[in-house]
């Protein structure tokens, strides 16, 4: 793990609170699908389906990404996050905003939306601004910092568009331009995929043993992603573009990212992190399937499920379980007197529990795809999603508990 600035790491509780909350939102997503059944998989525009999408986008992915950045920026990117002391308050305000947003969308509750909007806009704008300041001040690889900066800028655009859409849905603003596709493009392609590509260029060689990605390739991919976002913006404001271009171009960054992940794994000279590799392979295959389904009419729900409920969560969960092991190890090392030999990360993280988490998520992924084809299977898929995220939460708890309970052996008499 050379090159990691552990001295700049925040207290382990700062990223951990976000990561643990992400798993709880995953449990809620499974319960939501279990309760709603097949009706949630019939249309992308149903209020309850939109709310479920935000459980994944904000609850699961939002918490996982914010928590990961709190740890990744200072340790791996040389970019300490400003206002680090406010992380606990930010965590509470953000998740309260997400919790209030769901009834505002699903059941048209203006009172909840009135409180959710400033909480989410404020916390996410503050987070994006802090990330931009951090990458500007940092000394890590320029391509990585620029990729994270592009993702943070896309987040600023996505939350502004999301606030406008919420105001239109609740009747505070008159309907204007069709902003839904633009909001999804900046949020999912710009923020989530952009951040994953930037961070993945560091963590794949470090934790999976792949060859480093040539900086020129990452620069080219970032330029392509920026061009795709401009095309999405042009379509939203009414600029006439060829229909095949509009339908297919947003899928290109997803497909290239997926192909790069699989190719780098297959050609890795030093394969390690077996379960992390499996999580990323599952996520990459799901994103590739979504990219192939997106241009085809009538596949919107399938593509959305593959991106929001399978692909991105698999990538995030694999990293989350790895980060949890490091956080537990760092907390254990912080508690022990200097010079004490502590267990390694692998013995704390519990490989069997991580393996079961991958198996359950792979099974849930198959069930979700089947439920898109046969909606009567939606409740069974929801039960599997619920079980998979519950087990992941249990694995995180076991990892942390093993670190907190460990004590050095007394010297032999």
GROMACS .gro file of C-alpha atoms in nm:
model
  413
    1UNK     CA    1   0.000   0.000   0.000
    2UNK     CA    2   0.288   0.235  -0.070
    3UNK     CA    3   0.184   0.582  -0.170
    4UNK     CA    4  -0.105   0.598   0.078
    5UNK     CA    5  -0.086   0.896   0.314
    6UNK     CA    6  -0.230   0.734   0.627
    7UNK     CA    7  -0.118   1.031   0.835
    8UNK     CA    8  -0.374   1.246   0.652
    9UNK     CA    9  -0.658   0.998   0.705
   10UNK     CA   10  -0.970   1.131   0.881
   11UNK     CA   11  -1.105   0.957   1.193
   12UNK     CA   12  -1.239   0.618   1.078
   13UNK     CA   13  -1.584   0.706   1.213
   14UNK     CA   14  -1.622   0.982   0.952
   15UNK     CA   15  -1.633   0.763   0.639
   16UNK     CA   16  -1.777   0.467   0.830
   17UNK     CA   17  -2.101   0.646   0.918
   18UNK     CA   18  -2.171   0.706   0.547
   19UNK     CA   19  -2.077   0.352   0.445
   20UNK     CA   20  -2.294   0.188   0.712
   21UNK     CA   21  -2.589   0.411   0.621
   22UNK     CA   22  -2.552   0.316   0.253
   23UNK     CA   23  -2.609  -0.049   0.348
   24UNK     CA   24  -2.920   0.040   0.548
   25UNK     CA   25  -3.062   0.225   0.248
   26UNK     CA   26  -2.997  -0.090   0.044
   27UNK     CA   27  -3.206  -0.285   0.295
   28UNK     CA   28  -3.484  -0.026   0.253
   29UNK     CA   29  -3.464  -0.059  -0.126
   30UNK     CA   30  -3.524  -0.433  -0.099
   31UNK     CA   31  -3.813  -0.379   0.143
   32UNK     CA   32  -3.962  -0.115  -0.091
   33UNK     CA   33  -3.956  -0.356  -0.386
   34UNK     CA   34  -4.089  -0.639  -0.169
   35UNK     CA   35  -4.383  -0.422  -0.062
   36UNK     CA   36  -4.453  -0.259  -0.400
   37UNK     CA   37  -4.415  -0.567  -0.619
   38UNK     CA   38  -4.433  -0.569  -0.996
   39UNK     CA   39  -4.604  -0.229  -1.018
   40UNK     CA   40  -4.265  -0.070  -0.948
   41UNK     CA   41  -4.115  -0.227  -1.263
   42UNK     CA   42  -4.377  -0.125  -1.518
   43UNK     CA   43  -4.287   0.239  -1.584
   44UNK     CA   44  -3.996   0.472  -1.517
   45UNK     CA   45  -4.239   0.757  -1.457
   46UNK     CA   46  -4.450   0.613  -1.172
   47UNK     CA   47  -4.396   0.819  -0.852
   48UNK     CA   48  -4.315   0.515  -0.636
   49UNK     CA   49  -4.064   0.393  -0.896
   50UNK     CA   50  -3.896   0.734  -0.909
   51UNK     CA   51  -3.874   0.731  -0.530
   52UNK     CA   52  -3.718   0.382  -0.535
   53UNK     CA   53  -3.465   0.504  -0.792
   54UNK     CA   54  -3.366   0.780  -0.549
   55UNK     CA   55  -3.328   0.527  -0.267
   56UNK     CA   56  -3.052   0.372  -0.477
   57UNK     CA   57  -2.914   0.695  -0.628
   58UNK     CA   58  -2.902   0.904  -0.310
   59UNK     CA   59  -2.938   0.659  -0.023
   60UNK     CA   60  -2.709   0.381  -0.142
   61UNK     CA   61  -2.477   0.545  -0.396
   62UNK     CA   62  -2.480   0.893  -0.245
   63UNK     CA   63  -2.374   0.775   0.100
   64UNK     CA   64  -2.119   0.529  -0.038
   65UNK     CA   65  -1.959   0.789  -0.264
   66UNK     CA   66  -1.946   1.063  -0.003
   67UNK     CA   67  -1.800   0.825   0.255
   68UNK     CA   68  -1.545   0.692   0.008
   69UNK     CA   69  -1.435   1.043  -0.090
   70UNK     CA   70  -1.388   1.143   0.273
   71UNK     CA   71  -1.133   0.860   0.295
   72UNK     CA   72  -0.995   0.849  -0.060
   73UNK     CA   73  -0.914   1.216  -0.118
   74UNK     CA   74  -0.666   1.268   0.167
   75UNK     CA   75  -0.520   0.914   0.173
   76UNK     CA   76  -0.491   0.818  -0.196
   77UNK     CA   77  -0.525   1.146  -0.388
   78UNK     CA   78  -0.328   1.377  -0.159
   79UNK     CA   79  -0.630   1.610  -0.133
   80UNK     CA   80  -0.744   1.672   0.226
   81UNK     CA   81  -1.114   1.764   0.240
   82UNK     CA   82  -1.189   2.105   0.392
   83UNK     CA   83  -1.449   2.133   0.670
   84UNK     CA   84  -1.375   1.775   0.777
   85UNK     CA   85  -1.503   1.844   1.128
   86UNK     CA   86  -1.851   1.902   0.987
   87UNK     CA   87  -1.876   1.551   0.840
   88UNK     CA   88  -2.107   1.413   1.117
   89UNK     CA   89  -2.352   1.702   1.077
   90UNK     CA   90  -2.335   1.672   0.698
   91UNK     CA   91  -2.417   1.302   0.726
   92UNK     CA   92  -2.726   1.364   0.940
   93UNK     CA   93  -2.856   1.651   0.726
   94UNK     CA   94  -2.804   1.463   0.399
   95UNK     CA   95  -2.981   1.147   0.511
   96UNK     CA   96  -3.267   1.341   0.669
   97UNK     CA   97  -3.309   1.514   0.334
   98UNK     CA   98  -3.317   1.179   0.150
   99UNK     CA   99  -3.571   1.038   0.396
  100UNK     CA  100  -3.802   1.338   0.346
  101UNK     CA  101  -3.758   1.340  -0.031
  102UNK     CA  102  -3.911   0.993  -0.069
  103UNK     CA  103  -4.264   1.079   0.055
  104UNK     CA  104  -4.244   1.409  -0.133
  105UNK     CA  105  -4.198   1.213  -0.458
  106UNK     CA  106  -4.397   0.896  -0.390
  107UNK     CA  107  -4.701   1.047  -0.218
  108UNK     CA  108  -4.684   1.410  -0.330
  109UNK     CA  109  -4.617   1.548   0.019
  110UNK     CA  110  -4.527   1.919  -0.027
  111UNK     CA  111  -4.440   1.963   0.340
  112UNK     CA  112  -4.172   1.695   0.320
  113UNK     CA  113  -4.041   1.843  -0.004
  114UNK     CA  114  -4.022   2.188   0.152
  115UNK     CA  115  -3.775   2.055   0.411
  116UNK     CA  116  -3.599   1.802   0.189
  117UNK     CA  117  -3.507   2.049  -0.085
  118UNK     CA  118  -3.286   2.284   0.121
  119UNK     CA  119  -3.130   1.993   0.312
  120UNK     CA  120  -3.028   1.808  -0.003
  121UNK     CA  121  -2.933   2.114  -0.204
  122UNK     CA  122  -2.730   2.252   0.085
  123UNK     CA  123  -2.546   1.933   0.179
  124UNK     CA  124  -2.470   1.823  -0.177
  125UNK     CA  125  -2.361   2.169  -0.290
  126UNK     CA  126  -2.137   2.194   0.016
  127UNK     CA  127  -1.997   1.846  -0.053
  128UNK     CA  128  -1.932   1.918  -0.420
  129UNK     CA  129  -1.770   2.251  -0.336
  130UNK     CA  130  -1.547   2.087  -0.074
  131UNK     CA  131  -1.441   1.820  -0.325
  132UNK     CA  132  -1.356   2.085  -0.586
  133UNK     CA  133  -1.146   2.276  -0.333
  134UNK     CA  134  -0.974   1.955  -0.224
  135UNK     CA  135  -0.875   1.846  -0.574
  136UNK     CA  136  -0.756   2.199  -0.660
  137UNK     CA  137  -0.530   2.203  -0.353
  138UNK     CA  138  -0.420   1.839  -0.376
  139UNK     CA  139  -0.093   1.699  -0.505
  140UNK     CA  140  -0.209   1.362  -0.639
  141UNK     CA  141  -0.217   1.254  -1.004
  142UNK     CA  142  -0.359   1.534  -1.219
  143UNK     CA  143  -0.579   1.302  -1.426
  144UNK     CA  144  -0.738   1.155  -1.114
  145UNK     CA  145  -0.799   1.495  -0.955
  146UNK     CA  146  -0.945   1.632  -1.279
  147UNK     CA  147  -1.174   1.331  -1.310
  148UNK     CA  148  -1.298   1.379  -0.954
  149UNK     CA  149  -1.340   1.750  -1.022
  150UNK     CA  150  -1.548   1.680  -1.334
  151UNK     CA  151  -1.765   1.444  -1.130
  152UNK     CA  152  -1.815   1.708  -0.858
  153UNK     CA  153  -1.908   1.970  -1.119
  154UNK     CA  154  -2.160   1.727  -1.268
  155UNK     CA  155  -2.304   1.675  -0.919
  156UNK     CA  156  -2.361   2.050  -0.887
  157UNK     CA  157  -2.554   2.047  -1.215
  158UNK     CA  158  -2.750   1.735  -1.118
  159UNK     CA  159  -2.866   1.872  -0.782
  160UNK     CA  160  -2.975   2.201  -0.940
  161UNK     CA  161  -3.178   2.011  -1.200
  162UNK     CA  162  -3.315   1.781  -0.931
  163UNK     CA  163  -3.433   2.078  -0.727
  164UNK     CA  164  -3.610   2.220  -1.032
  165UNK     CA  165  -3.777   1.885  -1.106
  166UNK     CA  166  -3.897   1.853  -0.748
  167UNK     CA  167  -4.040   2.206  -0.760
  168UNK     CA  168  -4.225   2.121  -1.083
  169UNK     CA  169  -4.358   1.794  -0.941
  170UNK     CA  170  -4.493   1.967  -0.630
  171UNK     CA  171  -4.642   2.255  -0.825
  172UNK     CA  172  -4.401   2.525  -0.713
  173UNK     CA  173  -4.276   2.586  -1.068
  174UNK     CA  174  -4.456   2.561  -1.399
  175UNK     CA  175  -4.338   2.269  -1.615
  176UNK     CA  176  -4.066   2.386  -1.850
  177UNK     CA  177  -3.801   2.200  -2.046
  178UNK     CA  178  -3.788   1.818  -2.019
  179UNK     CA  179  -3.520   1.802  -1.752
  180UNK     CA  180  -3.548   1.438  -1.643
  181UNK     CA  181  -3.297   1.301  -1.894
  182UNK     CA  182  -3.061   1.589  -1.827
  183UNK     CA  183  -3.083   1.530  -1.450
  184UNK     CA  184  -3.015   1.158  -1.493
  185UNK     CA  185  -2.731   1.222  -1.738
  186UNK     CA  186  -2.541   1.459  -1.512
  187UNK     CA  187  -2.618   1.254  -1.201
  188UNK     CA  188  -2.548   0.902  -1.322
  189UNK     CA  189  -2.301   0.953  -1.607
  190UNK     CA  190  -2.125   1.267  -1.487
  191UNK     CA  191  -2.120   1.220  -1.111
  192UNK     CA  192  -2.137   0.845  -1.046
  193UNK     CA  193  -1.962   0.703  -1.352
  194UNK     CA  194  -1.713   0.989  -1.369
  195UNK     CA  195  -1.612   0.939  -1.008
  196UNK     CA  196  -1.590   0.560  -1.044
  197UNK     CA  197  -1.360   0.592  -1.344
  198UNK     CA  198  -1.129   0.839  -1.169
  199UNK     CA  199  -1.113   0.643  -0.845
  200UNK     CA  200  -1.097   0.310  -1.028
  201UNK     CA  201  -0.783   0.417  -1.213
  202UNK     CA  202  -0.613   0.421  -0.871
  203UNK     CA  203  -0.778   0.138  -0.680
  204UNK     CA  204  -0.774  -0.124  -0.957
  205UNK     CA  205  -0.393  -0.138  -0.978
  206UNK     CA  206  -0.364  -0.100  -0.601
  207UNK     CA  207  -0.625  -0.351  -0.485
  208UNK     CA  208  -0.682  -0.577  -0.786
  209UNK     CA  209  -0.328  -0.599  -0.922
  210UNK     CA  210  -0.406  -0.464  -1.269
  211UNK     CA  211  -0.169  -0.261  -1.483
  212UNK     CA  212  -0.203   0.116  -1.435
  213UNK     CA  213  -0.431   0.283  -1.685
  214UNK     CA  214  -0.230   0.510  -1.918
  215UNK     CA  215  -0.314   0.874  -1.831
  216UNK     CA  216  -0.388   0.951  -2.198
  217UNK     CA  217  -0.664   0.690  -2.196
  218UNK     CA  218  -0.829   0.842  -1.890
  219UNK     CA  219  -0.798   1.191  -2.040
  220UNK     CA  220  -0.963   1.067  -2.360
  221UNK     CA  221  -1.245   0.899  -2.170
  222UNK     CA  222  -1.307   1.213  -1.962
  223UNK     CA  223  -1.324   1.424  -2.278
  224UNK     CA  224  -1.571   1.176  -2.426
  225UNK     CA  225  -1.782   1.191  -2.111
  226UNK     CA  226  -1.783   1.570  -2.124
  227UNK     CA  227  -1.893   1.555  -2.487
  228UNK     CA  228  -2.175   1.315  -2.403
  229UNK     CA  229  -2.300   1.548  -2.131
  230UNK     CA  230  -2.299   1.836  -2.381
  231UNK     CA  231  -2.509   1.627  -2.622
  232UNK     CA  232  -2.757   1.549  -2.341
  233UNK     CA  233  -2.770   1.921  -2.259
  234UNK     CA  234  -2.821   2.017  -2.623
  235UNK     CA  235  -3.113   1.775  -2.657
  236UNK     CA  236  -3.277   1.909  -2.340
  237UNK     CA  237  -3.269   2.271  -2.459
  238UNK     CA  238  -3.424   2.178  -2.794
  239UNK     CA  239  -3.125   2.168  -3.030
  240UNK     CA  240  -3.207   1.928  -3.312
  241UNK     CA  241  -2.969   1.631  -3.317
  242UNK     CA  242  -2.981   1.300  -3.508
  243UNK     CA  243  -3.200   1.056  -3.316
  244UNK     CA  244  -2.951   0.765  -3.342
  245UNK     CA  245  -2.683   0.988  -3.189
  246UNK     CA  246  -2.906   1.090  -2.899
  247UNK     CA  247  -3.006   0.729  -2.828
  248UNK     CA  248  -2.668   0.564  -2.856
  249UNK     CA  249  -2.408   0.818  -2.743
  250UNK     CA  250  -2.496   0.812  -2.367
  251UNK     CA  251  -2.434   0.436  -2.370
  252UNK     CA  252  -2.079   0.471  -2.505
  253UNK     CA  253  -1.905   0.581  -2.179
  254UNK     CA  254  -2.078   0.298  -1.992
  255UNK     CA  255  -1.969   0.042  -2.249
  256UNK     CA  256  -1.610   0.167  -2.262
  257UNK     CA  257  -1.584   0.175  -1.883
  258UNK     CA  258  -1.717  -0.181  -1.858
  259UNK     CA  259  -1.485  -0.307  -2.131
  260UNK     CA  260  -1.187  -0.140  -1.964
  261UNK     CA  261  -1.265  -0.300  -1.626
  262UNK     CA  262  -1.297  -0.650  -1.774
  263UNK     CA  263  -0.989  -0.611  -1.995
  264UNK     CA  264  -0.775  -0.479  -1.710
  265UNK     CA  265  -0.884  -0.766  -1.487
  266UNK     CA  266  -0.814  -1.030  -1.750
  267UNK     CA  267  -0.467  -0.888  -1.821
  268UNK     CA  268  -0.373  -0.821  -1.458
  269UNK     CA  269  -0.011  -0.929  -1.395
  270UNK     CA  270  -0.061  -0.966  -1.018
  271UNK     CA  271  -0.415  -1.077  -0.943
  272UNK     CA  272  -0.531  -1.002  -0.591
  273UNK     CA  273  -0.846  -0.897  -0.412
  274UNK     CA  274  -1.046  -1.190  -0.550
  275UNK     CA  275  -1.382  -1.082  -0.411
  276UNK     CA  276  -1.332  -0.719  -0.507
  277UNK     CA  277  -1.257  -0.840  -0.860
  278UNK     CA  278  -1.582  -1.038  -0.859
  279UNK     CA  279  -1.786  -0.740  -0.743
  280UNK     CA  280  -1.632  -0.522  -1.013
  281UNK     CA  281  -1.681  -0.789  -1.279
  282UNK     CA  282  -2.049  -0.817  -1.181
  283UNK     CA  283  -2.088  -0.441  -1.192
  284UNK     CA  284  -1.909  -0.409  -1.526
  285UNK     CA  285  -2.122  -0.679  -1.689
  286UNK     CA  286  -2.441  -0.515  -1.559
  287UNK     CA  287  -2.335  -0.174  -1.693
  288UNK     CA  288  -2.244  -0.328  -2.029
  289UNK     CA  289  -2.589  -0.491  -2.043
  290UNK     CA  290  -2.750  -0.157  -1.964
  291UNK     CA  291  -2.547   0.014  -2.236
  292UNK     CA  292  -2.668  -0.241  -2.490
  293UNK     CA  293  -3.029  -0.213  -2.373
  294UNK     CA  294  -3.048   0.169  -2.358
  295UNK     CA  295  -3.078   0.240  -2.733
  296UNK     CA  296  -3.356  -0.019  -2.778
  297UNK     CA  297  -3.715   0.106  -2.736
  298UNK     CA  298  -3.906  -0.041  -2.442
  299UNK     CA  299  -3.601  -0.135  -2.237
  300UNK     CA  300  -3.590   0.170  -2.012
  301UNK     CA  301  -3.683  -0.018  -1.695
  302UNK     CA  302  -3.432  -0.296  -1.762
  303UNK     CA  303  -3.153  -0.047  -1.834
  304UNK     CA  304  -3.241   0.151  -1.522
  305UNK     CA  305  -3.238  -0.159  -1.302
  306UNK     CA  306  -2.904  -0.274  -1.443
  307UNK     CA  307  -2.746   0.067  -1.379
  308UNK     CA  308  -2.904   0.178  -1.050
  309UNK     CA  309  -2.986  -0.148  -0.871
  310UNK     CA  310  -2.711  -0.382  -0.996
  311UNK     CA  311  -2.414  -0.222  -1.173
  312UNK     CA  312  -2.322   0.083  -0.969
  313UNK     CA  313  -2.414  -0.078  -0.634
  314UNK     CA  314  -2.195  -0.382  -0.708
  315UNK     CA  315  -1.895  -0.161  -0.783
  316UNK     CA  316  -1.961   0.048  -0.474
  317UNK     CA  317  -2.024  -0.246  -0.242
  318UNK     CA  318  -1.702  -0.420  -0.341
  319UNK     CA  319  -1.507  -0.106  -0.257
  320UNK     CA  320  -1.714  -0.044   0.057
  321UNK     CA  321  -1.626  -0.382   0.205
  322UNK     CA  322  -1.258  -0.324   0.127
  323UNK     CA  323  -1.263   0.022   0.282
  324UNK     CA  324  -1.440  -0.115   0.591
  325UNK     CA  325  -1.149  -0.353   0.652
  326UNK     CA  326  -0.897  -0.069   0.627
  327UNK     CA  327  -1.105   0.151   0.856
  328UNK     CA  328  -1.130  -0.125   1.118
  329UNK     CA  329  -0.754  -0.185   1.094
  330UNK     CA  330  -0.679   0.188   1.126
  331UNK     CA  331  -0.907   0.219   1.429
  332UNK     CA  332  -0.745  -0.084   1.592
  333UNK     CA  333  -0.399   0.052   1.527
  334UNK     CA  334  -0.505   0.390   1.670
  335UNK     CA  335  -0.632   0.229   1.991
  336UNK     CA  336  -0.329   0.008   2.054
  337UNK     CA  337  -0.004   0.135   2.207
  338UNK     CA  338   0.275   0.212   1.962
  339UNK     CA  339   0.470  -0.101   1.872
  340UNK     CA  340   0.179  -0.343   1.927
  341UNK     CA  341   0.142  -0.598   1.646
  342UNK     CA  342  -0.219  -0.593   1.529
  343UNK     CA  343  -0.402  -0.834   1.295
  344UNK     CA  344  -0.387  -0.766   0.923
  345UNK     CA  345  -0.671  -0.619   0.723
  346UNK     CA  346  -0.761  -0.958   0.577
  347UNK     CA  347  -0.815  -1.121   0.915
  348UNK     CA  348  -1.043  -0.838   1.025
  349UNK     CA  349  -1.256  -0.809   0.712
  350UNK     CA  350  -1.376  -1.171   0.714
  351UNK     CA  351  -1.339  -1.317   0.363
  352UNK     CA  352  -1.619  -1.578   0.407
  353UNK     CA  353  -1.871  -1.303   0.489
  354UNK     CA  354  -1.760  -1.099   0.188
  355UNK     CA  355  -1.789  -1.408  -0.032
  356UNK     CA  356  -2.144  -1.468   0.086
  357UNK     CA  357  -2.225  -1.101   0.024
  358UNK     CA  358  -2.109  -1.137  -0.337
  359UNK     CA  359  -2.308  -1.457  -0.387
  360UNK     CA  360  -2.625  -1.297  -0.252
  361UNK     CA  361  -2.584  -0.984  -0.464
  362UNK     CA  362  -2.518  -1.191  -0.777
  363UNK     CA  363  -2.834  -1.391  -0.706
  364UNK     CA  364  -3.031  -1.072  -0.640
  365UNK     CA  365  -2.901  -0.927  -0.967
  366UNK     CA  366  -3.031  -1.226  -1.163
  367UNK     CA  367  -3.366  -1.200  -0.984
  368UNK     CA  368  -3.394  -0.829  -1.066
  369UNK     CA  369  -3.329  -0.891  -1.435
  370UNK     CA  370  -3.587  -1.172  -1.435
  371UNK     CA  371  -3.837  -0.943  -1.260
  372UNK     CA  372  -3.797  -0.684  -1.538
  373UNK     CA  373  -3.908  -0.952  -1.785
  374UNK     CA  374  -4.171  -1.109  -1.557
  375UNK     CA  375  -4.294  -0.848  -1.306
  376UNK     CA  376  -4.470  -1.114  -1.099
  377UNK     CA  377  -4.121  -1.208  -0.973
  378UNK     CA  378  -4.063  -0.859  -0.831
  379UNK     CA  379  -4.147  -0.948  -0.471
  380UNK     CA  380  -3.909  -1.243  -0.476
  381UNK     CA  381  -3.640  -1.016  -0.620
  382UNK     CA  382  -3.712  -0.761  -0.346
  383UNK     CA  383  -3.671  -1.030  -0.080
  384UNK     CA  384  -3.332  -1.128  -0.226
  385UNK     CA  385  -3.220  -0.765  -0.246
  386UNK     CA  386  -3.325  -0.719   0.117
  387UNK     CA  387  -3.135  -1.029   0.224
  388UNK     CA  388  -2.823  -0.933   0.026
  389UNK     CA  389  -2.795  -0.587   0.181
  390UNK     CA  390  -2.875  -0.719   0.527
  391UNK     CA  391  -2.587  -0.963   0.496
  392UNK     CA  392  -2.355  -0.688   0.374
  393UNK     CA  393  -2.451  -0.479   0.679
  394UNK     CA  394  -2.384  -0.781   0.899
  395UNK     CA  395  -2.041  -0.828   0.738
  396UNK     CA  396  -1.956  -0.465   0.806
  397UNK     CA  397  -2.068  -0.499   1.168
  398UNK     CA  398  -1.867  -0.818   1.218
  399UNK     CA  399  -1.556  -0.652   1.073
  400UNK     CA  400  -1.585  -0.351   1.301
  401UNK     CA  401  -1.672  -0.562   1.607
  402UNK     CA  402  -1.368  -0.786   1.556
  403UNK     CA  403  -1.145  -0.478   1.557
  404UNK     CA  404  -1.309  -0.331   1.865
  405UNK     CA  405  -1.294  -0.659   2.059
  406UNK     CA  406  -0.934  -0.752   1.973
  407UNK     CA  407  -0.682  -0.742   2.255
  408UNK     CA  408  -0.310  -0.824   2.243
  409UNK     CA  409  -0.216  -1.153   2.401
  410UNK     CA  410  -0.049  -1.129   2.738
  411UNK     CA  411   0.319  -1.230   2.732
  412UNK     CA  412   0.387  -1.585   2.842
  413UNK     CA  413   0.498  -1.623   3.204
   0.00000   0.00000   0.00000
